[in-house]
JSON list of C-alpha atoms in Angstrom, two decimals:
[
{"chain": "A", "resi": 1, "resn": "UNK", "atom": "CA", "xyz": [22.10, -13.16, -28.75]},
{"chain": "A", "resi": 2, "resn": "UNK", "atom": "CA", "xyz": [19.70, -14.87, -30.94]},
{"chain": "A", "resi": 3, "resn": "UNK", "atom": "CA", "xyz": [20.36, -18.65, -31.33]},
{"chain": "A", "resi": 4, "resn": "UNK", "atom": "CA", "xyz": [22.91, -18.61, -28.60]},
{"chain": "A", "resi": 5, "resn": "UNK", "atom": "CA", "xyz": [22.44, -21.49, -26.05]},
{"chain": "A", "resi": 6, "resn": "UNK", "atom": "CA", "xyz": [21.29, -20.35, -22.65]},
{"chain": "A", "resi": 7, "resn": "UNK", "atom": "CA", "xyz": [24.55, -21.65, -20.97]},
{"chain": "A", "resi": 8, "resn": "UNK", "atom": "CA", "xyz": [26.62, -19.35, -23.19]},
{"chain": "A", "resi": 9, "resn": "UNK", "atom": "CA", "xyz": [24.74, -16.08, -22.50]},
{"chain": "A", "resi": 10, "resn": "UNK", "atom": "CA", "xyz": [26.43, -15.21, -19.25]},
{"chain": "A", "resi": 11, "resn": "UNK", "atom": "CA", "xyz": [29.92, -16.13, -20.36]},
{"chain": "A", "resi": 12, "resn": "UNK", "atom": "CA", "xyz": [29.45, -13.85, -23.42]},
{"chain": "A", "resi": 13, "resn": "UNK", "atom": "CA", "xyz": [28.12, -10.92, -21.26]},
{"chain": "A", "resi": 14, "resn": "UNK", "atom": "CA", "xyz": [31.03, -11.50, -18.89]},
{"chain": "A", "resi": 15, "resn": "UNK", "atom": "CA", "xyz": [33.44, -11.31, -21.85]},
{"chain": "A", "resi": 16, "resn": "UNK", "atom": "CA", "xyz": [32.04, -7.96, -22.93]},
{"chain": "A", "resi": 17, "resn": "UNK", "atom": "CA", "xyz": [32.38, -6.59, -19.50]},
{"chain": "A", "resi": 18, "resn": "UNK", "atom": "CA", "xyz": [35.95, -7.77, -19.14]},
{"chain": "A", "resi": 19, "resn": "UNK", "atom": "CA", "xyz": [37.37, -7.21, -22.55]},
{"chain": "A", "resi": 20, "resn": "UNK", "atom": "CA", "xyz": [35.62, -4.12, -24.01]},
{"chain": "A", "resi": 21, "resn": "UNK", "atom": "CA", "xyz": [36.12, -1.15, -21.49]},
{"chain": "A", "resi": 22, "resn": "UNK", "atom": "CA", "xyz": [35.81, 1.48, -24.30]},
{"chain": "A", "resi": 23, "resn": "UNK", "atom": "CA", "xyz": [32.28, 0.45, -25.40]},
{"chain": "A", "resi": 24, "resn": "UNK", "atom": "CA", "xyz": [30.23, 3.61, -26.60]},
{"chain": "A", "resi": 25, "resn": "UNK", "atom": "CA", "xyz": [27.14, 1.74, -27.54]},
{"chain": "A", "resi": 26, "resn": "UNK", "atom": "CA", "xyz": [25.73, -1.55, -26.45]},
{"chain": "A", "resi": 27, "resn": "UNK", "atom": "CA", "xyz": [22.67, -3.27, -27.72]},
{"chain": "A", "resi": 28, "resn": "UNK", "atom": "CA", "xyz": [21.84, -6.79, -26.24]},
{"chain": "A", "resi": 29, "resn": "UNK", "atom": "CA", "xyz": [18.89, -8.91, -27.40]},
{"chain": "A", "resi": 30, "resn": "UNK", "atom": "CA", "xyz": [18.58, -12.14, -25.33]},
{"chain": "A", "resi": 31, "resn": "UNK", "atom": "CA", "xyz": [15.78, -14.50, -26.42]},
{"chain": "A", "resi": 32, "resn": "UNK", "atom": "CA", "xyz": [16.19, -16.88, -23.59]},
{"chain": "A", "resi": 33, "resn": "UNK", "atom": "CA", "xyz": [14.95, -16.55, -19.95]},
{"chain": "A", "resi": 34, "resn": "UNK", "atom": "CA", "xyz": [18.43, -16.18, -18.51]},
{"chain": "A", "resi": 35, "resn": "UNK", "atom": "CA", "xyz": [19.66, -14.00, -15.68]},
{"chain": "A", "resi": 36, "resn": "UNK", "atom": "CA", "xyz": [22.57, -11.74, -16.50]},
{"chain": "A", "resi": 37, "resn": "UNK", "atom": "CA", "xyz": [23.34, -10.06, -13.10]},
{"chain": "A", "resi": 38, "resn": "UNK", "atom": "CA", "xyz": [26.91, -9.35, -14.03]},
{"chain": "A", "resi": 39, "resn": "UNK", "atom": "CA", "xyz": [25.83, -6.62, -16.41]},
{"chain": "A", "resi": 40, "resn": "UNK", "atom": "CA", "xyz": [24.46, -4.40, -13.64]},
{"chain": "A", "resi": 41, "resn": "UNK", "atom": "CA", "xyz": [26.97, -5.54, -10.91]},
{"chain": "A", "resi": 42, "resn": "UNK", "atom": "CA", "xyz": [30.13, -5.19, -12.89]},
{"chain": "A", "resi": 43, "resn": "UNK", "atom": "CA", "xyz": [29.34, -3.26, -16.01]},
{"chain": "A", "resi": 44, "resn": "UNK", "atom": "CA", "xyz": [31.59, -0.25, -16.19]},
{"chain": "A", "resi": 45, "resn": "UNK", "atom": "CA", "xyz": [32.23, 1.52, -19.52]},
{"chain": "A", "resi": 46, "resn": "UNK", "atom": "CA", "xyz": [33.50, 5.00, -18.95]},
{"chain": "A", "resi": 47, "resn": "UNK", "atom": "CA", "xyz": [32.59, 6.02, -22.47]},
{"chain": "A", "resi": 48, "resn": "UNK", "atom": "CA", "xyz": [29.27, 4.37, -22.90]},
{"chain": "A", "resi": 49, "resn": "UNK", "atom": "CA", "xyz": [26.64, 6.63, -24.28]},
{"chain": "A", "resi": 50, "resn": "UNK", "atom": "CA", "xyz": [23.75, 4.34, -25.25]},
{"chain": "A", "resi": 51, "resn": "UNK", "atom": "CA", "xyz": [22.55, 1.06, -23.91]},
{"chain": "A", "resi": 52, "resn": "UNK", "atom": "CA", "xyz": [19.48, -0.96, -25.08]},
{"chain": "A", "resi": 53, "resn": "UNK", "atom": "CA", "xyz": [18.46, -4.15, -23.62]},
{"chain": "A", "resi": 54, "resn": "UNK", "atom": "CA", "xyz": [15.91, -6.61, -25.01]},
{"chain": "A", "resi": 55, "resn": "UNK", "atom": "CA", "xyz": [15.38, -9.76, -23.02]},
{"chain": "A", "resi": 56, "resn": "UNK", "atom": "CA", "xyz": [13.04, -12.20, -21.50]},
{"chain": "A", "resi": 57, "resn": "UNK", "atom": "CA", "xyz": [15.15, -12.85, -18.50]},
{"chain": "A", "resi": 58, "resn": "UNK", "atom": "CA", "xyz": [16.43, -10.66, -15.62]},
{"chain": "A", "resi": 59, "resn": "UNK", "atom": "CA", "xyz": [19.33, -8.35, -14.94]},
{"chain": "A", "resi": 60, "resn": "UNK", "atom": "CA", "xyz": [19.32, -9.44, -11.43]},
{"chain": "A", "resi": 61, "resn": "UNK", "atom": "CA", "xyz": [20.77, -12.40, -9.65]},
{"chain": "A", "resi": 62, "resn": "UNK", "atom": "CA", "xyz": [17.98, -14.93, -9.03]},
{"chain": "A", "resi": 63, "resn": "UNK", "atom": "CA", "xyz": [18.94, -15.23, -5.33]},
{"chain": "A", "resi": 64, "resn": "UNK", "atom": "CA", "xyz": [17.86, -11.65, -4.92]},
{"chain": "A", "resi": 65, "resn": "UNK", "atom": "CA", "xyz": [14.17, -11.83, -3.80]},
{"chain": "A", "resi": 66, "resn": "UNK", "atom": "CA", "xyz": [11.96, -10.12, -6.23]},
{"chain": "A", "resi": 67, "resn": "UNK", "atom": "CA", "xyz": [10.29, -8.32, -3.29]},
{"chain": "A", "resi": 68, "resn": "UNK", "atom": "CA", "xyz": [13.66, -6.74, -2.19]},
{"chain": "A", "resi": 69, "resn": "UNK", "atom": "CA", "xyz": [12.93, -3.53, -4.16]},
{"chain": "A", "resi": 70, "resn": "UNK", "atom": "CA", "xyz": [15.40, -1.52, -2.28]},
{"chain": "A", "resi": 71, "resn": "UNK", "atom": "CA", "xyz": [18.36, -3.90, -3.01]},
{"chain": "A", "resi": 72, "resn": "UNK", "atom": "CA", "xyz": [17.39, -4.00, -6.59]},
{"chain": "A", "resi": 73, "resn": "UNK", "atom": "CA", "xyz": [17.00, -0.23, -6.88]},
{"chain": "A", "resi": 74, "resn": "UNK", "atom": "CA", "xyz": [20.49, 0.08, -5.50]},
{"chain": "A", "resi": 75, "resn": "UNK", "atom": "CA", "xyz": [22.10, -2.26, -7.89]},
{"chain": "A", "resi": 76, "resn": "UNK", "atom": "CA", "xyz": [20.62, -0.24, -10.81]},
{"chain": "A", "resi": 77, "resn": "UNK", "atom": "CA", "xyz": [21.55, 2.99, -9.24]},
{"chain": "A", "resi": 78, "resn": "UNK", "atom": "CA", "xyz": [25.14, 1.90, -8.75]},
{"chain": "A", "resi": 79, "resn": "UNK", "atom": "CA", "xyz": [25.25, 0.82, -12.38]},
{"chain": "A", "resi": 80, "resn": "UNK", "atom": "CA", "xyz": [24.07, 4.40, -13.46]},
{"chain": "A", "resi": 81, "resn": "UNK", "atom": "CA", "xyz": [26.62, 6.10, -11.16]},
{"chain": "A", "resi": 82, "resn": "UNK", "atom": "CA", "xyz": [29.46, 4.03, -12.71]},
{"chain": "A", "resi": 83, "resn": "UNK", "atom": "CA", "xyz": [28.44, 4.91, -16.35]},
{"chain": "A", "resi": 84, "resn": "UNK", "atom": "CA", "xyz": [28.48, 8.58, -16.02]},
{"chain": "A", "resi": 85, "resn": "UNK", "atom": "CA", "xyz": [28.51, 9.44, -19.74]},
{"chain": "A", "resi": 86, "resn": "UNK", "atom": "CA", "xyz": [25.34, 7.45, -20.31]},
{"chain": "A", "resi": 87, "resn": "UNK", "atom": "CA", "xyz": [22.91, 9.53, -22.47]},
{"chain": "A", "resi": 88, "resn": "UNK", "atom": "CA", "xyz": [20.29, 6.95, -23.37]},
{"chain": "A", "resi": 89, "resn": "UNK", "atom": "CA", "xyz": [19.14, 3.93, -21.47]},
{"chain": "A", "resi": 90, "resn": "UNK", "atom": "CA", "xyz": [16.44, 1.72, -23.09]},
{"chain": "A", "resi": 91, "resn": "UNK", "atom": "CA", "xyz": [15.17, -1.47, -21.57]},
{"chain": "A", "resi": 92, "resn": "UNK", "atom": "CA", "xyz": [12.33, -3.57, -23.00]},
{"chain": "A", "resi": 93, "resn": "UNK", "atom": "CA", "xyz": [11.54, -5.49, -19.68]},
{"chain": "A", "resi": 94, "resn": "UNK", "atom": "CA", "xyz": [9.60, -2.84, -17.71]},
{"chain": "A", "resi": 95, "resn": "UNK", "atom": "CA", "xyz": [9.51, -5.23, -14.70]},
{"chain": "A", "resi": 96, "resn": "UNK", "atom": "CA", "xyz": [13.24, -4.37, -14.20]},
{"chain": "A", "resi": 97, "resn": "UNK", "atom": "CA", "xyz": [12.50, -0.81, -13.12]},
{"chain": "A", "resi": 98, "resn": "UNK", "atom": "CA", "xyz": [12.46, -0.04, -9.36]},
{"chain": "A", "resi": 99, "resn": "UNK", "atom": "CA", "xyz": [11.48, 3.21, -7.72]},
{"chain": "A", "resi": 100, "resn": "UNK", "atom": "CA", "xyz": [14.58, 4.93, -6.42]},
{"chain": "A", "resi": 101, "resn": "UNK", "atom": "CA", "xyz": [16.92, 3.41, -8.99]},
{"chain": "A", "resi": 102, "resn": "UNK", "atom": "CA", "xyz": [17.78, 6.77, -10.65]},
{"chain": "A", "resi": 103, "resn": "UNK", "atom": "CA", "xyz": [20.65, 8.56, -8.89]},
{"chain": "A", "resi": 104, "resn": "UNK", "atom": "CA", "xyz": [20.33, 12.25, -8.48]},
{"chain": "A", "resi": 105, "resn": "UNK", "atom": "CA", "xyz": [22.73, 14.33, -10.64]},
{"chain": "A", "resi": 106, "resn": "UNK", "atom": "CA", "xyz": [23.19, 12.14, -13.83]},
{"chain": "A", "resi": 107, "resn": "UNK", "atom": "CA", "xyz": [23.67, 15.22, -16.00]},
{"chain": "A", "resi": 108, "resn": "UNK", "atom": "CA", "xyz": [24.38, 13.31, -19.08]},
{"chain": "A", "resi": 109, "resn": "UNK", "atom": "CA", "xyz": [21.20, 11.00, -19.20]},
{"chain": "A", "resi": 110, "resn": "UNK", "atom": "CA", "xyz": [18.87, 12.49, -21.78]},
{"chain": "A", "resi": 111, "resn": "UNK", "atom": "CA", "xyz": [16.69, 9.59, -22.63]},
{"chain": "A", "resi": 112, "resn": "UNK", "atom": "CA", "xyz": [15.33, 6.87, -20.20]},
{"chain": "A", "resi": 113, "resn": "UNK", "atom": "CA", "xyz": [12.83, 4.31, -21.60]},
{"chain": "A", "resi": 114, "resn": "UNK", "atom": "CA", "xyz": [12.15, 1.46, -19.09]}
]
């Protein structure tokens, strides 16, 4: 979302979540330092195969303490559990990876780059 005002990023992501349930591939580039927690909290695309996220912000709610690693890992694990067909997960911001966020038994996941 290059050139999109920061106040519009979250509504656009919420629109993608609500209106495009049959997404197969999602690549988001967000230049602004904006939190988009709805992507992990509510993102559910049964046919999603690939997701790539490039951003300067965070996928977590700013009210979740950065040091609460367990809560952040659970949020990520729940996202992966809901999107069972996911084959490739690429995320530019390595600070969003938390130990324990990979659920066991995610048979379709072939590539993980965090």
